[in-house]
Every structure is written in C-alpha cells, then in structure tokens.
PDB file of C-alpha atoms and ligand atoms in Angstrom:
ATOM      1  CA  UNK D   1      -1.880  14.582  -8.551  1.00 88.00           C
ATOM      2  CA  UNK D   2      -2.393  13.402  -5.010  1.00 97.00           C
ATOM      3  CA  UNK D   3      -4.036  10.713  -2.915  1.00 97.00           C
ATOM      4  CA  UNK D   4      -7.196  12.831  -2.710  1.00 96.00           C
ATOM      5  CA  UNK D   5      -7.464  12.572  -6.518  1.00 97.00           C
ATOM      6  CA  UNK D   6      -6.691   8.860  -6.599  1.00 97.00           C
ATOM      7  CA  UNK D   7      -9.101   7.560  -3.970  1.00 97.00           C
ATOM      8  CA  UNK D   8     -12.675   7.187  -5.270  1.00 95.00           C
ATOM      9  CA  UNK D   9     -14.287   7.275  -1.807  1.00 93.00           C
ATOM     10  CA  UNK D  10     -12.669   3.892  -1.217  1.00 96.00           C
ATOM     11  CA  UNK D  11      -9.893   2.298  -3.218  1.00 98.00           C
ATOM     12  CA  UNK D  12      -8.868  -1.339  -3.645  1.00 98.00           C
ATOM     13  CA  UNK D  13      -5.175  -1.529  -4.468  1.00 98.00           C
ATOM     14  CA  UNK D  14      -3.846  -4.681  -6.123  1.00 98.00           C
ATOM     15  CA  UNK D  15      -0.518  -5.617  -4.508  1.00 98.00           C
ATOM     16  CA  UNK D  16       1.912  -6.629  -7.231  1.00 98.00           C
ATOM     17  CA  UNK D  17       3.864  -8.684  -4.702  1.00 98.00           C
ATOM     18  CA  UNK D  18       1.431 -11.525  -5.370  1.00 98.00           C
ATOM     19  CA  UNK D  19       1.550 -11.209  -9.175  1.00 98.00           C
ATOM     20  CA  UNK D  20       2.919 -13.795 -11.556  1.00 97.00           C
ATOM     21  CA  UNK D  21       6.026 -11.909 -12.688  1.00 97.00           C
ATOM     22  CA  UNK D  22       6.217 -13.817 -15.961  1.00 97.00           C
ATOM     23  CA  UNK D  23       2.885 -12.140 -16.815  1.00 97.00           C
ATOM     24  CA  UNK D  24       3.244  -8.876 -14.926  1.00 97.00           C
ATOM     25  CA  UNK D  25       2.318  -6.545 -17.799  1.00 97.00           C
ATOM     26  CA  UNK D  26      -0.729  -8.586 -18.817  1.00 97.00           C
ATOM     27  CA  UNK D  27      -1.942  -8.855 -15.239  1.00 98.00           C
ATOM     28  CA  UNK D  28      -1.641  -5.094 -14.657  1.00 98.00           C
ATOM     29  CA  UNK D  29      -3.430  -4.450 -17.928  1.00 98.00           C
ATOM     30  CA  UNK D  30      -6.285  -6.793 -17.008  1.00 98.00           C
ATOM     31  CA  UNK D  31      -6.695  -4.982 -13.674  1.00 98.00           C
ATOM     32  CA  UNK D  32      -6.554  -1.531 -15.289  1.00 98.00           C
ATOM     33  CA  UNK D  33      -9.324  -2.701 -17.630  1.00 98.00           C
ATOM     34  CA  UNK D  34     -11.310  -3.876 -14.613  1.00 98.00           C
ATOM     35  CA  UNK D  35     -11.058  -0.394 -13.116  1.00 98.00           C
ATOM     36  CA  UNK D  36      -8.044  -0.603 -10.797  1.00 98.00           C
ATOM     37  CA  UNK D  37      -6.117   2.621 -10.645  1.00 98.00           C
ATOM     38  CA  UNK D  38      -3.682   2.467  -7.708  1.00 98.00           C
ATOM     39  CA  UNK D  39      -1.140  -0.361  -7.678  1.00 98.00           C
ATOM     40  CA  UNK D  40       0.775  -1.336  -4.552  1.00 99.00           C
ATOM     41  CA  UNK D  41       4.480  -2.022  -5.058  1.00 99.00           C
ATOM     42  CA  UNK D  42       6.281  -3.688  -2.131  1.00 98.00           C
ATOM     43  CA  UNK D  43       9.999  -3.109  -1.775  1.00 98.00           C
ATOM     44  CA  UNK D  44      11.604  -5.500   0.750  1.00 98.00           C
ATOM     45  CA  UNK D  45      15.341  -5.342   1.449  1.00 98.00           C
ATOM     46  CA  UNK D  46      16.075  -8.623   3.243  1.00 98.00           C
ATOM     47  CA  UNK D  47      16.889  -6.635   6.439  1.00 98.00           C
ATOM     48  CA  UNK D  48      13.836  -4.739   7.640  1.00 98.00           C
ATOM     49  CA  UNK D  49      11.867  -7.724   6.386  1.00 98.00           C
ATOM     50  CA  UNK D  50      13.158 -11.197   5.665  1.00 98.00           C
ATOM     51  CA  UNK D  51      12.599 -11.348   1.905  1.00 98.00           C
ATOM     52  CA  UNK D  52      14.143  -9.331  -0.890  1.00 98.00           C
ATOM     53  CA  UNK D  53      11.152  -8.473  -3.064  1.00 98.00           C
ATOM     54  CA  UNK D  54      11.051  -6.027  -5.977  1.00 98.00           C
ATOM     55  CA  UNK D  55      12.686  -2.647  -6.457  1.00 98.00           C
ATOM     56  CA  UNK D  56      13.338   0.304  -8.745  1.00 98.00           C
ATOM     57  CA  UNK D  57      14.346  -1.773 -11.783  1.00 98.00           C
ATOM     58  CA  UNK D  58      10.964  -3.507 -11.972  1.00 98.00           C
ATOM     59  CA  UNK D  59       9.235  -0.249 -11.070  1.00 98.00           C
ATOM     60  CA  UNK D  60      10.832   1.588 -13.984  1.00 98.00           C
ATOM     61  CA  UNK D  61       9.679  -1.147 -16.405  1.00 98.00           C
ATOM     62  CA  UNK D  62       6.019  -0.863 -15.483  1.00 98.00           C
ATOM     63  CA  UNK D  63       5.686   2.844 -14.600  1.00 98.00           C
ATOM     64  CA  UNK D  64       5.384   4.208 -18.181  1.00 98.00           C
ATOM     65  CA  UNK D  65       2.438   2.059 -19.178  1.00 96.00           C
ATOM     66  CA  UNK D  66       0.707   2.310 -15.789  1.00 98.00           C
ATOM     67  CA  UNK D  67       0.932   6.108 -16.081  1.00 98.00           C
ATOM     68  CA  UNK D  68      -0.161   6.094 -19.728  1.00 98.00           C
ATOM     69  CA  UNK D  69      -3.359   4.351 -18.607  1.00 97.00           C
ATOM     70  CA  UNK D  70      -4.010   6.832 -15.792  1.00 97.00           C
ATOM     71  CA  UNK D  71      -2.754   4.504 -13.055  1.00 98.00           C
ATOM     72  CA  UNK D  72      -0.423   5.279 -10.183  1.00 98.00           C
ATOM     73  CA  UNK D  73       2.199   3.340  -8.243  1.00 98.00           C
ATOM     74  CA  UNK D  74       2.108   3.363  -4.468  1.00 99.00           C
ATOM     75  CA  UNK D  75       5.457   2.106  -3.176  1.00 99.00           C
ATOM     76  CA  UNK D  76       5.595   0.468   0.249  1.00 99.00           C
ATOM     77  CA  UNK D  77       9.186   0.549   1.463  1.00 99.00           C
ATOM     78  CA  UNK D  78       9.785  -2.347   3.843  1.00 99.00           C
ATOM     79  CA  UNK D  79      13.419  -1.338   4.138  1.00 98.00           C
ATOM     80  CA  UNK D  80      15.976  -0.024   6.599  1.00 98.00           C
ATOM     81  CA  UNK D  81      17.164   3.496   5.933  1.00 98.00           C
ATOM     82  CA  UNK D  82      14.291   4.470   3.615  1.00 98.00           C
ATOM     83  CA  UNK D  83      15.916   7.852   2.944  1.00 98.00           C
ATOM     84  CA  UNK D  84      18.492   6.058   0.822  1.00 98.00           C
ATOM     85  CA  UNK D  85      15.836   4.619  -1.469  1.00 98.00           C
ATOM     86  CA  UNK D  86      13.330   7.456  -1.808  1.00 98.00           C
ATOM     87  CA  UNK D  87      15.228   9.281  -4.605  1.00 98.00           C
ATOM     88  CA  UNK D  88      15.520   6.033  -6.582  1.00 98.00           C
ATOM     89  CA  UNK D  89      11.815   5.331  -6.205  1.00 98.00           C
ATOM     90  CA  UNK D  90      11.025   8.801  -7.555  1.00 98.00           C
ATOM     91  CA  UNK D  91      13.457   8.388 -10.459  1.00 98.00           C
ATOM     92  CA  UNK D  92      11.954   4.999 -11.332  1.00 98.00           C
ATOM     93  CA  UNK D  93       8.444   6.465 -11.640  1.00 98.00           C
ATOM     94  CA  UNK D  94       6.887   5.900  -8.215  1.00 98.00           C
ATOM     95  CA  UNK D  95       4.012   8.249  -7.382  1.00 98.00           C
ATOM     96  CA  UNK D  96       3.809   7.770  -3.637  1.00 98.00           C
ATOM     97  CA  UNK D  97       6.234   6.336  -1.142  1.00 98.00           C
ATOM     98  CA  UNK D  98       5.337   4.864   2.240  1.00 99.00           C
ATOM     99  CA  UNK D  99       8.142   4.221   4.703  1.00 99.00           C
ATOM    100  CA  UNK D 100       8.000   2.463   8.069  1.00 99.00           C
ATOM    101  CA  UNK D 101       8.097   4.542  11.237  1.00 98.00           C
ATOM    102  CA  UNK D 102      10.276   1.789  12.793  1.00 98.00           C
ATOM    103  CA  UNK D 103      12.901   2.201  10.061  1.00 98.00           C
ATOM    104  CA  UNK D 104      13.900   5.825  10.527  1.00 98.00           C
ATOM    105  CA  UNK D 105      14.859   8.028  13.495  1.00 97.00           C
ATOM    106  CA  UNK D 106      13.460  11.110  11.746  1.00 98.00           C
ATOM    107  CA  UNK D 107      10.081  10.652  10.021  1.00 98.00           C
ATOM    108  CA  UNK D 108       9.745  14.407   9.415  1.00 98.00           C
ATOM    109  CA  UNK D 109      12.986  14.411   7.413  1.00 98.00           C
ATOM    110  CA  UNK D 110      11.905  11.370   5.389  1.00 98.00           C
ATOM    111  CA  UNK D 111       8.567  13.063   4.603  1.00 98.00           C
ATOM    112  CA  UNK D 112      10.363  16.253   3.539  1.00 98.00           C
ATOM    113  CA  UNK D 113      12.739  14.256   1.332  1.00 98.00           C
ATOM    114  CA  UNK D 114       9.838  12.480  -0.396  1.00 98.00           C
ATOM    115  CA  UNK D 115       8.136  15.839  -1.004  1.00 98.00           C
ATOM    116  CA  UNK D 116      11.305  17.318  -2.515  1.00 98.00           C
ATOM    117  CA  UNK D 117      11.247  14.419  -4.959  1.00 98.00           C
ATOM    118  CA  UNK D 118       7.656  15.191  -5.918  1.00 98.00           C
ATOM    119  CA  UNK D 119       6.175  12.134  -4.202  1.00 98.00           C
ATOM    120  CA  UNK D 120       3.054  11.699  -2.165  1.00 98.00           C
ATOM    121  CA  UNK D 121       4.004  10.176   1.146  1.00 98.00           C
ATOM    122  CA  UNK D 122       2.745   7.681   3.664  1.00 98.00           C
ATOM    123  CA  UNK D 123       3.859   6.296   7.011  1.00 99.00           C
ATOM    124  CA  UNK D 124       3.441   2.584   7.788  1.00 99.00           C
ATOM    125  CA  UNK D 125       3.646   0.782  11.097  1.00 98.00           C
ATOM    126  CA  UNK D 126       3.937  -2.805  12.242  1.00 98.00           C
ATOM    127  CA  UNK D 127       1.251  -4.477  14.392  1.00 98.00           C
ATOM    128  CA  UNK D 128       3.482  -4.227  17.505  1.00 98.00           C
ATOM    129  CA  UNK D 129       4.113  -0.477  17.185  1.00 98.00           C
ATOM    130  CA  UNK D 130       1.878   1.794  19.281  1.00 98.00           C
ATOM    131  CA  UNK D 131      -0.710   3.515  17.129  1.00 98.00           C
ATOM    132  CA  UNK D 132       0.081   6.841  18.811  1.00 98.00           C
ATOM    133  CA  UNK D 133       3.732   6.587  17.684  1.00 98.00           C
ATOM    134  CA  UNK D 134       2.612   6.028  14.108  1.00 98.00           C
ATOM    135  CA  UNK D 135       0.031   8.815  14.262  1.00 98.00           C
ATOM    136  CA  UNK D 136       2.616  11.295  15.562  1.00 98.00           C
ATOM    137  CA  UNK D 137       4.840  10.534  12.558  1.00 98.00           C
ATOM    138  CA  UNK D 138       1.914  10.832  10.138  1.00 98.00           C
ATOM    139  CA  UNK D 139       1.083  14.227  11.641  1.00 98.00           C
ATOM    140  CA  UNK D 140       4.523  15.467  10.547  1.00 98.00           C
ATOM    141  CA  UNK D 141       2.833  15.918   7.156  1.00 98.00           C
ATOM    142  CA  UNK D 142       2.074  12.569   5.496  1.00 98.00           C
ATOM    143  CA  UNK D 143      -0.896  12.058   3.160  1.00 98.00           C
ATOM    144  CA  UNK D 144      -1.729   8.515   4.175  1.00 98.00           C
ATOM    145  CA  UNK D 145      -1.215   6.169   7.131  1.00 98.00           C
ATOM    146  CA  UNK D 146      -0.648   2.469   6.491  1.00 99.00           C
ATOM    147  CA  UNK D 147      -1.841   0.121   9.200  1.00 99.00           C
ATOM    148  CA  UNK D 148      -0.310  -3.337   8.751  1.00 99.00           C
ATOM    149  CA  UNK D 149      -2.749  -6.145   9.458  1.00 98.00           C
ATOM    150  CA  UNK D 150       0.030  -8.747   9.169  1.00 98.00           C
ATOM    151  CA  UNK D 151       3.715  -8.732  10.091  1.00 98.00           C
ATOM    152  CA  UNK D 152       5.271  -7.122   7.032  1.00 98.00           C
ATOM    153  CA  UNK D 153       7.306  -9.377   4.790  1.00 98.00           C
ATOM    154  CA  UNK D 154       5.208 -11.915   2.959  1.00 98.00           C
ATOM    155  CA  UNK D 155       2.038 -11.977   0.950  1.00 98.00           C
ATOM    156  CA  UNK D 156      -0.540 -14.638   1.786  1.00 97.00           C
ATOM    157  CA  UNK D 157      -0.681 -14.331   5.609  1.00 98.00           C
ATOM    158  CA  UNK D 158      -3.824 -14.309   7.753  1.00 98.00           C
ATOM    159  CA  UNK D 159      -5.428 -10.975   8.666  1.00 98.00           C
ATOM    160  CA  UNK D 160      -4.855 -10.130  12.350  1.00 98.00           C
ATOM    161  CA  UNK D 161      -8.310  -9.308  13.775  1.00 98.00           C
ATOM    162  CA  UNK D 162      -6.905  -6.804  16.306  1.00 98.00           C
ATOM    163  CA  UNK D 163      -5.943  -4.625  13.322  1.00 98.00           C
ATOM    164  CA  UNK D 164      -9.559  -3.410  13.331  1.00 98.00           C
ATOM    165  CA  UNK D 165      -9.018  -1.720  16.655  1.00 98.00           C
ATOM    166  CA  UNK D 166      -5.772  -0.143  15.472  1.00 98.00           C
ATOM    167  CA  UNK D 167      -7.488   1.169  12.329  1.00 98.00           C
ATOM    168  CA  UNK D 168     -10.179   2.758  14.478  1.00 98.00           C
ATOM    169  CA  UNK D 169      -7.681   4.316  16.856  1.00 98.00           C
ATOM    170  CA  UNK D 170      -5.646   5.685  13.963  1.00 98.00           C
ATOM    171  CA  UNK D 171      -8.764   7.116  12.317  1.00 98.00           C
ATOM    172  CA  UNK D 172      -9.628   8.927  15.553  1.00 98.00           C
ATOM    173  CA  UNK D 173      -6.114  10.364  15.948  1.00 98.00           C
ATOM    174  CA  UNK D 174      -5.785  11.706  12.396  1.00 98.00           C
ATOM    175  CA  UNK D 175      -7.529  14.589  10.646  1.00 98.00           C
ATOM    176  CA  UNK D 176     -10.119  13.578   8.033  1.00 97.00           C
ATOM    177  CA  UNK D 177      -7.965  14.519   5.020  1.00 97.00           C
ATOM    178  CA  UNK D 178      -5.381  11.836   5.905  1.00 98.00           C
ATOM    179  CA  UNK D 179      -6.395   8.467   4.472  1.00 98.00           C
ATOM    180  CA  UNK D 180      -6.094   5.273   6.483  1.00 98.00           C
ATOM    181  CA  UNK D 181      -4.835   2.335   4.425  1.00 98.00           C
ATOM    182  CA  UNK D 182      -4.762  -1.301   5.481  1.00 98.00           C
ATOM    183  CA  UNK D 183      -2.393  -3.972   4.167  1.00 99.00           C
ATOM    184  CA  UNK D 184      -2.321  -7.713   4.750  1.00 98.00           C
ATOM    185  CA  UNK D 185      -4.719 -10.639   4.641  1.00 98.00           C
ATOM    186  CA  UNK D 186      -7.691  -8.729   3.257  1.00 98.00           C
ATOM    187  CA  UNK D 187     -10.345 -10.719   1.397  1.00 98.00           C
ATOM    188  CA  UNK D 188     -14.051 -10.583   0.550  1.00 97.00           C
ATOM    189  CA  UNK D 189     -15.166 -11.528   4.038  1.00 98.00           C
ATOM    190  CA  UNK D 190     -13.136  -9.030   6.096  1.00 98.00           C
ATOM    191  CA  UNK D 191     -12.654  -5.997   3.837  1.00 98.00           C
ATOM    192  CA  UNK D 192     -15.959  -4.440   4.872  1.00 98.00           C
ATOM    193  CA  UNK D 193     -15.091  -4.647   8.554  1.00 98.00           C
ATOM    194  CA  UNK D 194     -11.821  -2.839   7.820  1.00 98.00           C
ATOM    195  CA  UNK D 195     -13.822  -0.147   6.039  1.00 98.00           C
ATOM    196  CA  UNK D 196     -16.264   0.174   8.911  1.00 98.00           C
ATOM    197  CA  UNK D 197     -13.322   0.519  11.289  1.00 98.00           C
ATOM    198  CA  UNK D 198     -12.178   3.589   9.351  1.00 98.00           C
ATOM    199  CA  UNK D 199      -9.957   2.538   6.431  1.00 98.00           C
ATOM    200  CA  UNK D 200     -10.504   3.910   2.910  1.00 98.00           C
ATOM    201  CA  UNK D 201      -7.641   2.276   1.000  1.00 98.00           C
ATOM    202  CA  UNK D 202      -7.330  -1.522   0.893  1.00 98.00           C
ATOM    203  CA  UNK D 203      -4.250  -3.380  -0.306  1.00 99.00           C
ATOM    204  CA  UNK D 204      -4.965  -6.864  -1.641  1.00 98.00           C
ATOM    205  CA  UNK D 205      -2.359  -9.315  -2.898  1.00 98.00           C
ATOM    206  CA  UNK D 206      -3.442 -12.939  -2.753  1.00 97.00           C
ATOM    207  CA  UNK D 207      -7.176 -12.092  -2.730  1.00 97.00           C
ATOM    208  CA  UNK D 208      -6.653 -10.860  -6.301  1.00 98.00           C
ATOM    209  CA  UNK D 209      -3.658 -12.634  -7.787  1.00 97.00           C
ATOM    210  CA  UNK D 210      -4.192 -16.108  -6.359  1.00 91.00           C
ATOM    211  CA  UNK D 211      -7.447 -16.271  -8.369  1.00 82.00           C
ATOM    212  CA  UNK D 212      -7.923 -17.371 -11.925  1.00 88.00           C
ATOM    213  CA  UNK D 213     -10.012 -14.406 -12.936  1.00 96.00           C
ATOM    214  CA  UNK D 214      -8.187 -11.290 -11.737  1.00 97.00           C
ATOM    215  CA  UNK D 215     -10.750  -8.719 -12.943  1.00 98.00           C
ATOM    216  CA  UNK D 216     -13.522 -10.651 -11.206  1.00 98.00           C
ATOM    217  CA  UNK D 217     -11.522 -10.949  -7.989  1.00 98.00           C
ATOM    218  CA  UNK D 218     -10.806  -7.202  -8.056  1.00 98.00           C
ATOM    219  CA  UNK D 219     -14.459  -6.333  -8.705  1.00 98.00           C
ATOM    220  CA  UNK D 220     -15.686  -8.626  -5.946  1.00 97.00           C
ATOM    221  CA  UNK D 221     -13.536  -6.764  -3.419  1.00 98.00           C
ATOM    222  CA  UNK D 222     -14.834  -3.414  -4.672  1.00 98.00           C
ATOM    223  CA  UNK D 223     -18.368  -4.772  -4.496  1.00 98.00           C
ATOM    224  CA  UNK D 224     -17.866  -6.016  -0.920  1.00 98.00           C
ATOM    225  CA  UNK D 225     -17.242  -2.386   0.057  1.00 97.00           C
ATOM    226  CA  UNK D 226     -20.403  -1.015  -1.552  1.00 93.00           C
TER     227      UNK D 226
HETATM  228  C1  DX5 W   1       3.575  -7.853   2.620  1.00 88.36           C
HETATM  229  C2  DX5 W   1       3.114  -6.673   1.822  1.00 88.36           C
HETATM  230  C3  DX5 W   1       1.715  -6.734   1.373  1.00 88.36           C
HETATM  231  C4  DX5 W   1       1.315  -8.010   0.665  1.00 88.36           C
HETATM  232  C5  DX5 W   1      -0.122  -8.247   0.993  1.00 88.36           C
HETATM  233  O1  DX5 W   1       4.123  -7.533   3.817  1.00 88.36           O
HETATM  234  O2  DX5 W   1       3.288  -5.451   2.479  1.00 88.36           O
HETATM  235  O3  DX5 W   1       1.391  -5.611   0.538  1.00 88.36           O
HETATM  236  O4  DX5 W   1       1.470  -8.019  -0.724  1.00 88.36           O
HETATM  237  O5  DX5 W   1      -0.497  -9.463   0.479  1.00 88.36           O
HETATM  238  P1  DX5 W   1      -1.819 -10.209   0.962  1.00 88.36           P
HETATM  239  O6  DX5 W   1      -2.969  -9.371   0.509  1.00 88.36           O
HETATM  240  O7  DX5 W   1      -1.725 -11.518   0.254  1.00 88.36           O
HETATM  241  O8  DX5 W   1      -1.746 -10.345   2.453  1.00 88.36           O
HETATM  242 ZN1   ZN W   2       2.560  -3.708   1.275  1.00 88.36          ZN
END
C-alpha cells in the first residue's frame, strides 16, 4: 500500500502529538470511527527539535490495532541522523517515514534506506529552508513532501501565513504524483487556503485533540475542504 492508496483526494491526518496519552487508544478509535485513516506520529529527539516526543515503543503499541482497522501510521522524524531511526520505525509498525532535509547530508540514501525497509517515504523542510532545496531532495524519489507551516517542535503554534507561498512553489516544482503535505497550525479557517495553494494532505494536532468532540472536530476539518 502507498500514499496514492491512502489519500482520498484530500486527507486530514490527526497528529497524535496533541492526544491525551492516558486515552490514546480510545482517541484513535473514535477518530477511526469518524473516518480518519492516516495518523501522524511525531518523533522528536530533543536535538533536532527541543522536545523529546514519542518514539518506536509507543508506535509498536498502537500499530497493530490501527492496521487491523485499515489505518496507517505516518511517522514524522524530527530527529538528527534519521538513518539511525528508520529501521526501528519500520520494525515498530510505521507505514511511512518522513525525515527532514536539514537533518541528513544524503537524502537519496535516506530514501533508499526507507524503501529497503518497506516504508513509504517523505521529505520535510523547515520554514527557513529554501523550497528548491527541499524539492531537489524530494525528487530523489520520495512519495510526499512535507511543508512545515510552523517551526517544528511543538504542537499548538500559530500557522505561518507565508507557508501558503511555499506550498504553491513546492507544488509547481514537483510532479503531480508527489503529494504536498502541510503540518502546523491548521484549523477550520485556514485549511482551505492551504488546499487551494496546492496541498492535499493536512496534519492537524490541536484543531482535533484540543476539542471535546474529536470526531466532530475531525469531520469539520474534512468538511472545510469540500
Ligand atoms: C510539531 C509537529 C506537528 C504538530 C502539529 O512540530 O510536527 O505535527 O503535532 O500540531 P498543531 O496542529 O497543533 O500545530
Ligand atoms: Zn509533524
């Protein structure tokens, strides 16, 4: 299975970073029942980004039931030396791995490594990184390009409006079969603009999990794209 099978024209991806970890299973289940299929799993190492977030141990706990329900886990590696972690992500049940172009000297090798481990693969870039640098790495053979609309690290930050321009530029530089994904600060009022700029995959943490009714919050985002 591949990104082209997972994305239903557009795809809203709940970011588990913002979940209540005491209720992680129930929250994932509620979102699966609401129609979510792709879950975003943020790995932060305390070096590439300030916080240590979640990693392969949590991933391996949730992967079996996410897969049993037809869901997939999209792992965003906000880490130095992503090559060191890619095999562990695959072993823990990740379906796709996205590494940062700023974190490796050899994106082509990281893409090849992910492929050897049977993973779909994405390339992410920070707001300060030239779009052309990111696009060149994506063109080494990635399936998806992740445009950060915040500085990576924390959930709950404000969307940077200039991300819209970067999304558009990225869309123009990449062939149509490569999806553009956007991550950070998305909510009901700006998700459509990100879509119009060229993104098809939308990561949402606080816009879903900092709500009382998760299924409703998820569906409202999907609806805002229709
Ligand atoms: C943070 C992560 C994001 C985060 C997004 O850097 O990469 O995936 O969970 O959270 P929100 O949607 O709250 O900005
Ligand atoms: Zn992320």
